[in-house]
Amino acid sequence: MELLPAVEAFAEKYTSAESPLLYKLNRETHLKVELPHMLSGHVQGKFLEMVSHMLRPRRILELGTYTGYSAICLAAGLPDDGVLHTIDINEELETLCHQYFEASGYADKIKMHIGKAAEVMTSLDEMFDLVFIDADKAGYVHYYDLVWEKLRPGGFILADNVLYHGQVLQPENEQGSQAKAMIRFCEKVLADDRAEQVLLTIRDGILLIRKK
């Protein structure tokens, strides 16, 4: 486990740098917002951006906006007619998000919704090419079920925090409720023959799922 900080530092060194705007958002989040570890950050943000560029999705759904860092990264790969819908329950961060969306140049492509993810998601009349789940961990299983019919065949889901700070590797009696929720989610996806998946050990773990 002692190797992990060194590996992360090595990964950051050889990953393309954050844009000045994302660097500023990263710093402001850490200085002014509670729970800054929720930010995707440099390496994961660049990974999300790369995935978006590879897929060129027309429609993206993000569950869990936080301060907007990941939304900006995902929006980078949208085509001219592309749209990203991002949902968060915390209205106090809405102004900060819109400030950075405007500065990024993607404001016309990012539609932010404030409310409960399950309720907002079901109201959206869209078929999505890419979904990023980074909301409350206890809700992942439910979100997976809700989003499945809104995901086009061949579409992808990225589910964040599936390693949950390494707690998923601890004995069951030492796992917190969030870690147990992540294991339940991973087990559900593993048992779903409509999907194929790979668990990536980027940052806090990302489960990459493809709808067959």
Short mmCIF file of N, CA and C in Angstrom, two decimals, residues 2-169:
data_model
loop_
_atom_site.label_atom_id
_atom_site.label_comp_id
_atom_site.label_asym_id
_atom_site.label_seq_id
_atom_site.Cartn_x
_atom_site.Cartn_y
_atom_site.Cartn_z
N GLU A 2 2.08 1.17 0.49
CA GLU A 2 2.95 2.34 0.55
C GLU A 2 3.33 2.83 -0.85
N LEU A 3 3.21 1.96 -1.84
CA LEU A 3 3.59 2.32 -3.20
C LEU A 3 2.56 3.25 -3.86
N LEU A 4 1.32 3.23 -3.38
CA LEU A 4 0.25 3.92 -4.07
C LEU A 4 0.47 5.42 -4.28
N PRO A 5 0.88 6.19 -3.27
CA PRO A 5 1.12 7.61 -3.53
C PRO A 5 2.19 7.84 -4.59
N ALA A 6 3.24 7.00 -4.59
CA ALA A 6 4.29 7.13 -5.59
C ALA A 6 3.77 6.80 -6.99
N VAL A 7 2.91 5.79 -7.09
CA VAL A 7 2.32 5.44 -8.38
C VAL A 7 1.43 6.57 -8.89
N GLU A 8 0.64 7.15 -7.99
CA GLU A 8 -0.23 8.25 -8.39
C GLU A 8 0.59 9.46 -8.85
N ALA A 9 1.67 9.75 -8.15
CA ALA A 9 2.53 10.87 -8.54
C ALA A 9 3.18 10.60 -9.90
N PHE A 10 3.58 9.36 -10.14
CA PHE A 10 4.18 8.97 -11.41
C PHE A 10 3.15 9.12 -12.54
N ALA A 11 1.92 8.69 -12.26
CA ALA A 11 0.85 8.79 -13.26
C ALA A 11 0.57 10.25 -13.59
N GLU A 12 0.55 11.11 -12.59
CA GLU A 12 0.32 12.53 -12.84
C GLU A 12 1.44 13.15 -13.67
N LYS A 13 2.67 12.74 -13.38
CA LYS A 13 3.82 13.29 -14.10
C LYS A 13 3.73 13.01 -15.59
N TYR A 14 3.25 11.82 -15.94
CA TYR A 14 3.23 11.43 -17.35
C TYR A 14 1.82 11.51 -17.97
N THR A 15 0.95 12.28 -17.34
CA THR A 15 -0.37 12.59 -17.90
C THR A 15 -0.38 14.04 -18.34
N SER A 16 -0.96 14.32 -19.48
CA SER A 16 -1.03 15.71 -19.96
C SER A 16 -1.60 16.60 -18.86
N ALA A 17 -1.05 17.77 -18.75
CA ALA A 17 -1.40 18.69 -17.66
C ALA A 17 -2.85 19.14 -17.74
N GLU A 18 -3.40 19.49 -16.59
CA GLU A 18 -4.71 20.13 -16.54
C GLU A 18 -4.66 21.44 -17.32
N SER A 19 -5.77 21.79 -17.91
CA SER A 19 -5.87 23.12 -18.50
C SER A 19 -5.81 24.14 -17.38
N PRO A 20 -5.43 25.39 -17.67
CA PRO A 20 -5.44 26.42 -16.62
C PRO A 20 -6.80 26.55 -15.93
N LEU A 21 -7.88 26.40 -16.69
CA LEU A 21 -9.21 26.52 -16.10
C LEU A 21 -9.48 25.38 -15.12
N LEU A 22 -9.16 24.14 -15.51
CA LEU A 22 -9.38 23.01 -14.62
C LEU A 22 -8.48 23.08 -13.40
N TYR A 23 -7.26 23.56 -13.59
CA TYR A 23 -6.36 23.75 -12.45
C TYR A 23 -6.98 24.74 -11.45
N LYS A 24 -7.52 25.84 -11.99
CA LYS A 24 -8.15 26.84 -11.13
C LYS A 24 -9.36 26.26 -10.40
N LEU A 25 -10.18 25.48 -11.10
CA LEU A 25 -11.36 24.87 -10.48
C LEU A 25 -10.93 23.86 -9.41
N ASN A 26 -9.89 23.11 -9.71
CA ASN A 26 -9.35 22.15 -8.74
C ASN A 26 -8.94 22.88 -7.46
N ARG A 27 -8.19 23.96 -7.61
CA ARG A 27 -7.71 24.72 -6.46
C ARG A 27 -8.87 25.35 -5.69
N GLU A 28 -9.81 25.95 -6.42
CA GLU A 28 -10.93 26.61 -5.74
C GLU A 28 -11.79 25.60 -4.98
N THR A 29 -11.98 24.43 -5.56
CA THR A 29 -12.74 23.38 -4.88
C THR A 29 -12.06 22.99 -3.57
N HIS A 30 -10.74 22.80 -3.61
CA HIS A 30 -10.02 22.40 -2.40
C HIS A 30 -10.00 23.52 -1.35
N LEU A 31 -10.02 24.74 -1.79
CA LEU A 31 -9.95 25.86 -0.85
C LEU A 31 -11.30 26.23 -0.24
N LYS A 32 -12.39 26.04 -1.00
CA LYS A 32 -13.67 26.62 -0.60
C LYS A 32 -14.82 25.65 -0.41
N VAL A 33 -14.70 24.42 -0.89
CA VAL A 33 -15.84 23.51 -0.91
C VAL A 33 -15.59 22.30 -0.01
N GLU A 34 -16.63 21.86 0.67
CA GLU A 34 -16.51 20.69 1.53
C GLU A 34 -16.26 19.43 0.70
N LEU A 35 -15.56 18.49 1.29
CA LEU A 35 -15.28 17.18 0.69
C LEU A 35 -14.61 17.28 -0.68
N PRO A 36 -13.48 17.99 -0.77
CA PRO A 36 -12.83 18.16 -2.08
C PRO A 36 -12.32 16.87 -2.69
N HIS A 37 -12.20 15.80 -1.89
CA HIS A 37 -11.77 14.52 -2.46
C HIS A 37 -12.79 13.98 -3.47
N MET A 38 -13.99 14.56 -3.49
CA MET A 38 -15.01 14.13 -4.45
C MET A 38 -14.70 14.60 -5.87
N LEU A 39 -13.81 15.55 -6.02
CA LEU A 39 -13.42 16.04 -7.34
C LEU A 39 -12.69 14.95 -8.12
N SER A 40 -12.98 14.82 -9.40
CA SER A 40 -12.30 13.80 -10.21
C SER A 40 -10.80 14.02 -10.25
N GLY A 41 -10.37 15.26 -10.44
CA GLY A 41 -8.95 15.57 -10.42
C GLY A 41 -8.23 15.28 -11.73
N HIS A 42 -6.92 15.51 -11.68
CA HIS A 42 -6.08 15.55 -12.87
C HIS A 42 -6.13 14.28 -13.71
N VAL A 43 -5.70 13.15 -13.16
CA VAL A 43 -5.56 11.92 -13.97
C VAL A 43 -6.93 11.38 -14.37
N GLN A 44 -7.85 11.28 -13.42
CA GLN A 44 -9.17 10.77 -13.77
C GLN A 44 -9.88 11.71 -14.74
N GLY A 45 -9.72 13.01 -14.52
CA GLY A 45 -10.34 13.97 -15.43
C GLY A 45 -9.84 13.80 -16.85
N LYS A 46 -8.55 13.62 -17.00
CA LYS A 46 -7.99 13.41 -18.34
C LYS A 46 -8.47 12.10 -18.95
N PHE A 47 -8.64 11.08 -18.12
CA PHE A 47 -9.19 9.81 -18.60
C PHE A 47 -10.61 10.01 -19.12
N LEU A 48 -11.45 10.72 -18.37
CA LEU A 48 -12.81 10.98 -18.82
C LEU A 48 -12.81 11.76 -20.14
N GLU A 49 -11.93 12.72 -20.24
CA GLU A 49 -11.82 13.49 -21.47
C GLU A 49 -11.41 12.60 -22.64
N MET A 50 -10.45 11.72 -22.42
CA MET A 50 -10.00 10.80 -23.47
C MET A 50 -11.13 9.88 -23.92
N VAL A 51 -11.89 9.33 -22.97
CA VAL A 51 -13.01 8.46 -23.31
C VAL A 51 -14.02 9.21 -24.17
N SER A 52 -14.30 10.44 -23.78
CA SER A 52 -15.26 11.25 -24.54
C SER A 52 -14.76 11.52 -25.96
N HIS A 53 -13.48 11.82 -26.08
CA HIS A 53 -12.91 12.04 -27.42
C HIS A 53 -12.96 10.76 -28.26
N MET A 54 -12.72 9.62 -27.63
CA MET A 54 -12.74 8.35 -28.37
C MET A 54 -14.15 8.01 -28.85
N LEU A 55 -15.15 8.21 -27.99
CA LEU A 55 -16.51 7.80 -28.31
C LEU A 55 -17.26 8.84 -29.15
N ARG A 56 -16.88 10.10 -29.01
CA ARG A 56 -17.61 11.22 -29.65
C ARG A 56 -19.12 11.08 -29.39
N PRO A 57 -19.53 10.98 -28.15
CA PRO A 57 -20.96 10.76 -27.85
C PRO A 57 -21.79 12.00 -28.15
N ARG A 58 -23.00 11.79 -28.64
CA ARG A 58 -23.92 12.91 -28.86
C ARG A 58 -24.67 13.26 -27.59
N ARG A 59 -24.90 12.27 -26.73
CA ARG A 59 -25.62 12.52 -25.49
C ARG A 59 -24.89 11.84 -24.33
N ILE A 60 -24.60 12.64 -23.31
CA ILE A 60 -23.95 12.14 -22.10
C ILE A 60 -24.85 12.45 -20.91
N LEU A 61 -24.91 11.51 -19.97
CA LEU A 61 -25.61 11.73 -18.70
C LEU A 61 -24.60 11.59 -17.57
N GLU A 62 -24.58 12.58 -16.69
CA GLU A 62 -23.72 12.52 -15.52
C GLU A 62 -24.58 12.62 -14.27
N LEU A 63 -24.41 11.66 -13.37
CA LEU A 63 -25.10 11.68 -12.08
C LEU A 63 -24.09 12.09 -11.02
N GLY A 64 -24.20 13.33 -10.55
CA GLY A 64 -23.26 13.85 -9.56
C GLY A 64 -22.34 14.88 -10.19
N THR A 65 -22.75 16.15 -10.16
CA THR A 65 -21.99 17.22 -10.80
C THR A 65 -20.85 17.71 -9.92
N TYR A 66 -21.12 17.82 -8.61
CA TYR A 66 -20.22 18.42 -7.63
C TYR A 66 -19.86 19.83 -8.11
N THR A 67 -18.58 20.14 -8.35
CA THR A 67 -18.24 21.50 -8.79
C THR A 67 -18.05 21.61 -10.30
N GLY A 68 -18.36 20.56 -11.05
CA GLY A 68 -18.38 20.65 -12.50
C GLY A 68 -17.12 20.22 -13.23
N TYR A 69 -16.11 19.77 -12.49
CA TYR A 69 -14.83 19.38 -13.11
C TYR A 69 -15.02 18.25 -14.12
N SER A 70 -15.67 17.17 -13.69
CA SER A 70 -15.84 16.02 -14.59
C SER A 70 -16.74 16.36 -15.77
N ALA A 71 -17.75 17.21 -15.55
CA ALA A 71 -18.63 17.60 -16.66
C ALA A 71 -17.85 18.31 -17.76
N ILE A 72 -16.95 19.19 -17.35
CA ILE A 72 -16.13 19.91 -18.34
C ILE A 72 -15.24 18.93 -19.10
N CYS A 73 -14.68 17.96 -18.38
CA CYS A 73 -13.82 16.96 -19.04
C CYS A 73 -14.63 16.13 -20.03
N LEU A 74 -15.80 15.69 -19.64
CA LEU A 74 -16.63 14.86 -20.51
C LEU A 74 -17.15 15.65 -21.71
N ALA A 75 -17.45 16.93 -21.51
CA ALA A 75 -17.98 17.76 -22.59
C ALA A 75 -16.96 17.99 -23.70
N ALA A 76 -15.69 17.79 -23.41
CA ALA A 76 -14.64 18.07 -24.38
C ALA A 76 -14.76 17.23 -25.66
N GLY A 77 -15.36 16.05 -25.56
CA GLY A 77 -15.46 15.18 -26.72
C GLY A 77 -16.79 15.25 -27.44
N LEU A 78 -17.69 16.10 -26.98
CA LEU A 78 -19.00 16.21 -27.63
C LEU A 78 -18.87 16.82 -29.03
N PRO A 79 -19.62 16.30 -29.99
CA PRO A 79 -19.66 16.94 -31.31
C PRO A 79 -20.45 18.25 -31.23
N ASP A 80 -20.57 18.95 -32.35
CA ASP A 80 -21.23 20.26 -32.36
C ASP A 80 -22.67 20.20 -31.85
N ASP A 81 -23.36 19.10 -32.14
CA ASP A 81 -24.76 18.98 -31.71
C ASP A 81 -24.90 18.17 -30.44
N GLY A 82 -23.79 17.95 -29.72
CA GLY A 82 -23.82 17.13 -28.52
C GLY A 82 -24.31 17.87 -27.29
N VAL A 83 -24.87 17.11 -26.34
CA VAL A 83 -25.38 17.67 -25.09
C VAL A 83 -25.01 16.76 -23.93
N LEU A 84 -24.61 17.37 -22.83
CA LEU A 84 -24.36 16.64 -21.59
C LEU A 84 -25.38 17.10 -20.55
N HIS A 85 -26.14 16.16 -20.01
CA HIS A 85 -27.05 16.44 -18.91
C HIS A 85 -26.36 16.02 -17.61
N THR A 86 -26.23 16.93 -16.68
CA THR A 86 -25.59 16.62 -15.41
C THR A 86 -26.54 16.96 -14.27
N ILE A 87 -26.61 16.08 -13.28
CA ILE A 87 -27.59 16.18 -12.21
C ILE A 87 -26.89 16.22 -10.86
N ASP A 88 -27.29 17.14 -10.00
CA ASP A 88 -26.78 17.18 -8.63
C ASP A 88 -27.87 17.67 -7.71
N ILE A 89 -27.83 17.22 -6.47
CA ILE A 89 -28.85 17.60 -5.50
C ILE A 89 -28.49 18.87 -4.75
N ASN A 90 -27.22 19.29 -4.84
CA ASN A 90 -26.73 20.42 -4.05
C ASN A 90 -26.85 21.73 -4.83
N GLU A 91 -27.90 22.47 -4.57
CA GLU A 91 -28.13 23.72 -5.30
C GLU A 91 -27.12 24.80 -4.92
N GLU A 92 -26.44 24.64 -3.80
CA GLU A 92 -25.48 25.66 -3.36
C GLU A 92 -24.26 25.75 -4.29
N LEU A 93 -24.01 24.69 -5.05
CA LEU A 93 -22.85 24.68 -5.95
C LEU A 93 -23.22 25.06 -7.38
N GLU A 94 -24.49 25.33 -7.62
CA GLU A 94 -24.94 25.59 -8.99
C GLU A 94 -24.26 26.82 -9.60
N THR A 95 -24.15 27.90 -8.84
CA THR A 95 -23.55 29.13 -9.36
C THR A 95 -22.09 28.91 -9.73
N LEU A 96 -21.36 28.21 -8.86
CA LEU A 96 -19.95 27.91 -9.14
C LEU A 96 -19.82 27.08 -10.41
N CYS A 97 -20.67 26.07 -10.56
CA CYS A 97 -20.62 25.23 -11.75
C CYS A 97 -20.86 26.05 -13.02
N HIS A 98 -21.89 26.86 -13.01
CA HIS A 98 -22.21 27.65 -14.21
C HIS A 98 -21.09 28.63 -14.54
N GLN A 99 -20.45 29.15 -13.52
CA GLN A 99 -19.32 30.07 -13.75
C GLN A 99 -18.22 29.37 -14.55
N TYR A 100 -17.90 28.15 -14.17
CA TYR A 100 -16.84 27.41 -14.88
C TYR A 100 -17.32 26.83 -16.20
N PHE A 101 -18.59 26.47 -16.30
CA PHE A 101 -19.11 26.02 -17.58
C PHE A 101 -19.00 27.13 -18.62
N GLU A 102 -19.34 28.35 -18.22
CA GLU A 102 -19.23 29.49 -19.13
C GLU A 102 -17.77 29.72 -19.54
N ALA A 103 -16.88 29.66 -18.58
CA ALA A 103 -15.47 29.90 -18.86
C ALA A 103 -14.87 28.81 -19.75
N SER A 104 -15.43 27.60 -19.68
CA SER A 104 -14.89 26.48 -20.46
C SER A 104 -15.25 26.57 -21.94
N GLY A 105 -16.31 27.32 -22.26
CA GLY A 105 -16.79 27.38 -23.63
C GLY A 105 -17.81 26.30 -23.96
N TYR A 106 -18.17 25.48 -22.96
CA TYR A 106 -19.11 24.38 -23.18
C TYR A 106 -20.49 24.66 -22.59
N ALA A 107 -20.74 25.88 -22.15
CA ALA A 107 -22.00 26.17 -21.45
C ALA A 107 -23.22 25.83 -22.29
N ASP A 108 -23.12 26.01 -23.62
CA ASP A 108 -24.28 25.72 -24.47
C ASP A 108 -24.50 24.23 -24.66
N LYS A 109 -23.53 23.42 -24.23
CA LYS A 109 -23.65 21.96 -24.37
C LYS A 109 -23.94 21.25 -23.05
N ILE A 110 -23.82 21.97 -21.95
CA ILE A 110 -24.02 21.37 -20.63
C ILE A 110 -25.33 21.86 -20.03
N LYS A 111 -26.23 20.94 -19.75
CA LYS A 111 -27.50 21.28 -19.11
C LYS A 111 -27.48 20.73 -17.68
N MET A 112 -27.46 21.64 -16.71
CA MET A 112 -27.39 21.23 -15.31
C MET A 112 -28.79 21.16 -14.71
N HIS A 113 -29.05 20.08 -13.99
CA HIS A 113 -30.33 19.87 -13.33
C HIS A 113 -30.10 19.73 -11.83
N ILE A 114 -30.90 20.43 -11.05
CA ILE A 114 -30.82 20.32 -9.60
C ILE A 114 -32.00 19.48 -9.11
N GLY A 115 -31.71 18.42 -8.37
CA GLY A 115 -32.76 17.56 -7.85
C GLY A 115 -32.24 16.17 -7.58
N LYS A 116 -33.14 15.28 -7.22
CA LYS A 116 -32.76 13.89 -6.96
C LYS A 116 -32.49 13.19 -8.30
N ALA A 117 -31.37 12.50 -8.36
CA ALA A 117 -30.93 11.91 -9.62
C ALA A 117 -31.99 11.00 -10.24
N ALA A 118 -32.60 10.14 -9.42
CA ALA A 118 -33.58 9.19 -9.96
C ALA A 118 -34.77 9.90 -10.57
N GLU A 119 -35.22 10.99 -9.94
CA GLU A 119 -36.39 11.71 -10.44
C GLU A 119 -36.06 12.49 -11.71
N VAL A 120 -34.94 13.18 -11.71
CA VAL A 120 -34.56 13.97 -12.89
C VAL A 120 -34.28 13.05 -14.08
N MET A 121 -33.56 11.97 -13.81
CA MET A 121 -33.18 11.06 -14.88
C MET A 121 -34.40 10.51 -15.62
N THR A 122 -35.41 10.11 -14.87
CA THR A 122 -36.59 9.52 -15.51
C THR A 122 -37.38 10.55 -16.30
N SER A 123 -37.18 11.83 -16.03
CA SER A 123 -37.90 12.88 -16.76
C SER A 123 -37.22 13.26 -18.07
N LEU A 124 -36.02 12.78 -18.29
CA LEU A 124 -35.26 13.15 -19.49
C LEU A 124 -35.65 12.23 -20.66
N ASP A 125 -36.10 12.82 -21.74
CA ASP A 125 -36.49 12.05 -22.92
C ASP A 125 -35.30 11.98 -23.87
N GLU A 126 -34.33 11.19 -23.50
CA GLU A 126 -33.08 11.08 -24.27
C GLU A 126 -32.61 9.64 -24.28
N MET A 127 -31.83 9.29 -25.31
CA MET A 127 -31.06 8.05 -25.33
C MET A 127 -29.60 8.45 -25.24
N PHE A 128 -28.88 7.85 -24.30
CA PHE A 128 -27.52 8.27 -24.02
C PHE A 128 -26.48 7.31 -24.60
N ASP A 129 -25.38 7.90 -25.01
CA ASP A 129 -24.24 7.12 -25.51
C ASP A 129 -23.25 6.81 -24.39
N LEU A 130 -23.21 7.68 -23.40
CA LEU A 130 -22.24 7.55 -22.30
C LEU A 130 -22.88 8.06 -21.02
N VAL A 131 -22.72 7.31 -19.94
CA VAL A 131 -23.24 7.69 -18.63
C VAL A 131 -22.10 7.62 -17.61
N PHE A 132 -21.99 8.66 -16.80
CA PHE A 132 -21.00 8.68 -15.72
C PHE A 132 -21.76 8.74 -14.39
N ILE A 133 -21.63 7.69 -13.59
CA ILE A 133 -22.30 7.62 -12.29
C ILE A 133 -21.31 7.95 -11.19
N ASP A 134 -21.57 9.05 -10.51
CA ASP A 134 -20.69 9.48 -9.42
C ASP A 134 -21.54 10.18 -8.35
N ALA A 135 -22.68 9.57 -8.03
CA ALA A 135 -23.60 10.14 -7.06
C ALA A 135 -23.53 9.33 -5.76
N ASP A 136 -24.59 9.37 -4.96
CA ASP A 136 -24.58 8.63 -3.69
C ASP A 136 -24.41 7.14 -3.95
N LYS A 137 -23.53 6.54 -3.20
CA LYS A 137 -23.12 5.16 -3.49
C LYS A 137 -24.25 4.16 -3.25
N ALA A 138 -25.08 4.41 -2.26
CA ALA A 138 -26.19 3.50 -1.97
C ALA A 138 -27.18 3.44 -3.13
N GLY A 139 -27.16 4.46 -4.00
CA GLY A 139 -28.11 4.51 -5.10
C GLY A 139 -27.63 3.88 -6.39
N TYR A 140 -26.38 3.43 -6.44
CA TYR A 140 -25.82 2.94 -7.72
C TYR A 140 -26.64 1.81 -8.34
N VAL A 141 -27.06 0.85 -7.54
CA VAL A 141 -27.83 -0.28 -8.09
C VAL A 141 -29.12 0.23 -8.73
N HIS A 142 -29.79 1.15 -8.06
CA HIS A 142 -31.05 1.71 -8.58
C HIS A 142 -30.79 2.55 -9.83
N TYR A 143 -29.74 3.35 -9.82
CA TYR A 143 -29.42 4.18 -10.98
C TYR A 143 -29.09 3.31 -12.19
N TYR A 144 -28.39 2.22 -11.96
CA TYR A 144 -28.04 1.30 -13.05
C TYR A 144 -29.32 0.77 -13.72
N ASP A 145 -30.29 0.37 -12.90
CA ASP A 145 -31.55 -0.15 -13.46
C ASP A 145 -32.29 0.94 -14.22
N LEU A 146 -32.32 2.15 -13.67
CA LEU A 146 -33.06 3.23 -14.31
C LEU A 146 -32.43 3.67 -15.63
N VAL A 147 -31.12 3.69 -15.67
CA VAL A 147 -30.43 4.23 -16.84
C VAL A 147 -30.33 3.22 -17.97
N TRP A 148 -30.50 1.94 -17.67
CA TRP A 148 -30.23 0.91 -18.68
C TRP A 148 -31.07 1.09 -19.94
N GLU A 149 -32.35 1.38 -19.77
CA GLU A 149 -33.23 1.54 -20.93
C GLU A 149 -32.99 2.86 -21.65
N LYS A 150 -32.28 3.78 -21.02
CA LYS A 150 -31.93 5.05 -21.64
C LYS A 150 -30.54 5.02 -22.28
N LEU A 151 -29.88 3.88 -22.21
CA LEU A 151 -28.55 3.72 -22.79
C LEU A 151 -28.67 2.96 -24.10
N ARG A 152 -28.13 3.52 -25.15
CA ARG A 152 -28.26 2.85 -26.45
C ARG A 152 -27.43 1.56 -26.46
N PRO A 153 -27.81 0.57 -27.27
CA PRO A 153 -26.97 -0.62 -27.42
C PRO A 153 -25.57 -0.22 -27.89
N GLY A 154 -24.57 -0.76 -27.25
CA GLY A 154 -23.20 -0.37 -27.54
C GLY A 154 -22.73 0.82 -26.73
N GLY A 155 -23.63 1.41 -25.93
CA GLY A 155 -23.26 2.54 -25.10
C GLY A 155 -22.49 2.12 -23.86
N PHE A 156 -21.93 3.10 -23.18
CA PHE A 156 -21.04 2.82 -22.06
C PHE A 156 -21.48 3.53 -20.78
N ILE A 157 -21.24 2.87 -19.66
CA ILE A 157 -21.41 3.45 -18.33
C ILE A 157 -20.05 3.46 -17.65
N LEU A 158 -19.72 4.57 -17.02
CA LEU A 158 -18.54 4.67 -16.16
C LEU A 158 -19.05 4.89 -14.74
N ALA A 159 -18.74 3.97 -13.84
CA ALA A 159 -19.18 4.09 -12.45
C ALA A 159 -17.96 4.34 -11.57
N ASP A 160 -17.98 5.46 -10.85
CA ASP A 160 -16.82 5.90 -10.07
C ASP A 160 -16.85 5.34 -8.65
N ASN A 161 -15.68 5.33 -8.03
CA ASN A 161 -15.49 5.00 -6.60
C ASN A 161 -15.79 3.55 -6.24
N VAL A 162 -15.67 2.64 -7.19
CA VAL A 162 -16.02 1.25 -6.89
C VAL A 162 -15.00 0.56 -5.97
N LEU A 163 -13.83 1.14 -5.78
CA LEU A 163 -12.87 0.60 -4.80
C LEU A 163 -13.07 1.23 -3.42
N TYR A 164 -13.78 2.30 -3.36
CA TYR A 164 -14.11 3.04 -2.16
C TYR A 164 -12.98 3.08 -1.13
N HIS A 165 -11.93 3.78 -1.49
CA HIS A 165 -10.77 4.00 -0.61
C HIS A 165 -10.12 2.70 -0.14
N GLY A 166 -10.31 1.64 -0.91
CA GLY A 166 -9.72 0.35 -0.55
C GLY A 166 -10.54 -0.45 0.44
N GLN A 167 -11.66 0.11 0.92
CA GLN A 167 -12.46 -0.59 1.92
C GLN A 167 -13.09 -1.88 1.37
N VAL A 168 -13.29 -1.95 0.05
CA VAL A 168 -13.89 -3.15 -0.54
C VAL A 168 -12.99 -4.37 -0.38
N LEU A 169 -11.70 -4.14 -0.10
CA LEU A 169 -10.74 -5.24 0.07
C LEU A 169 -10.66 -5.72 1.51
#
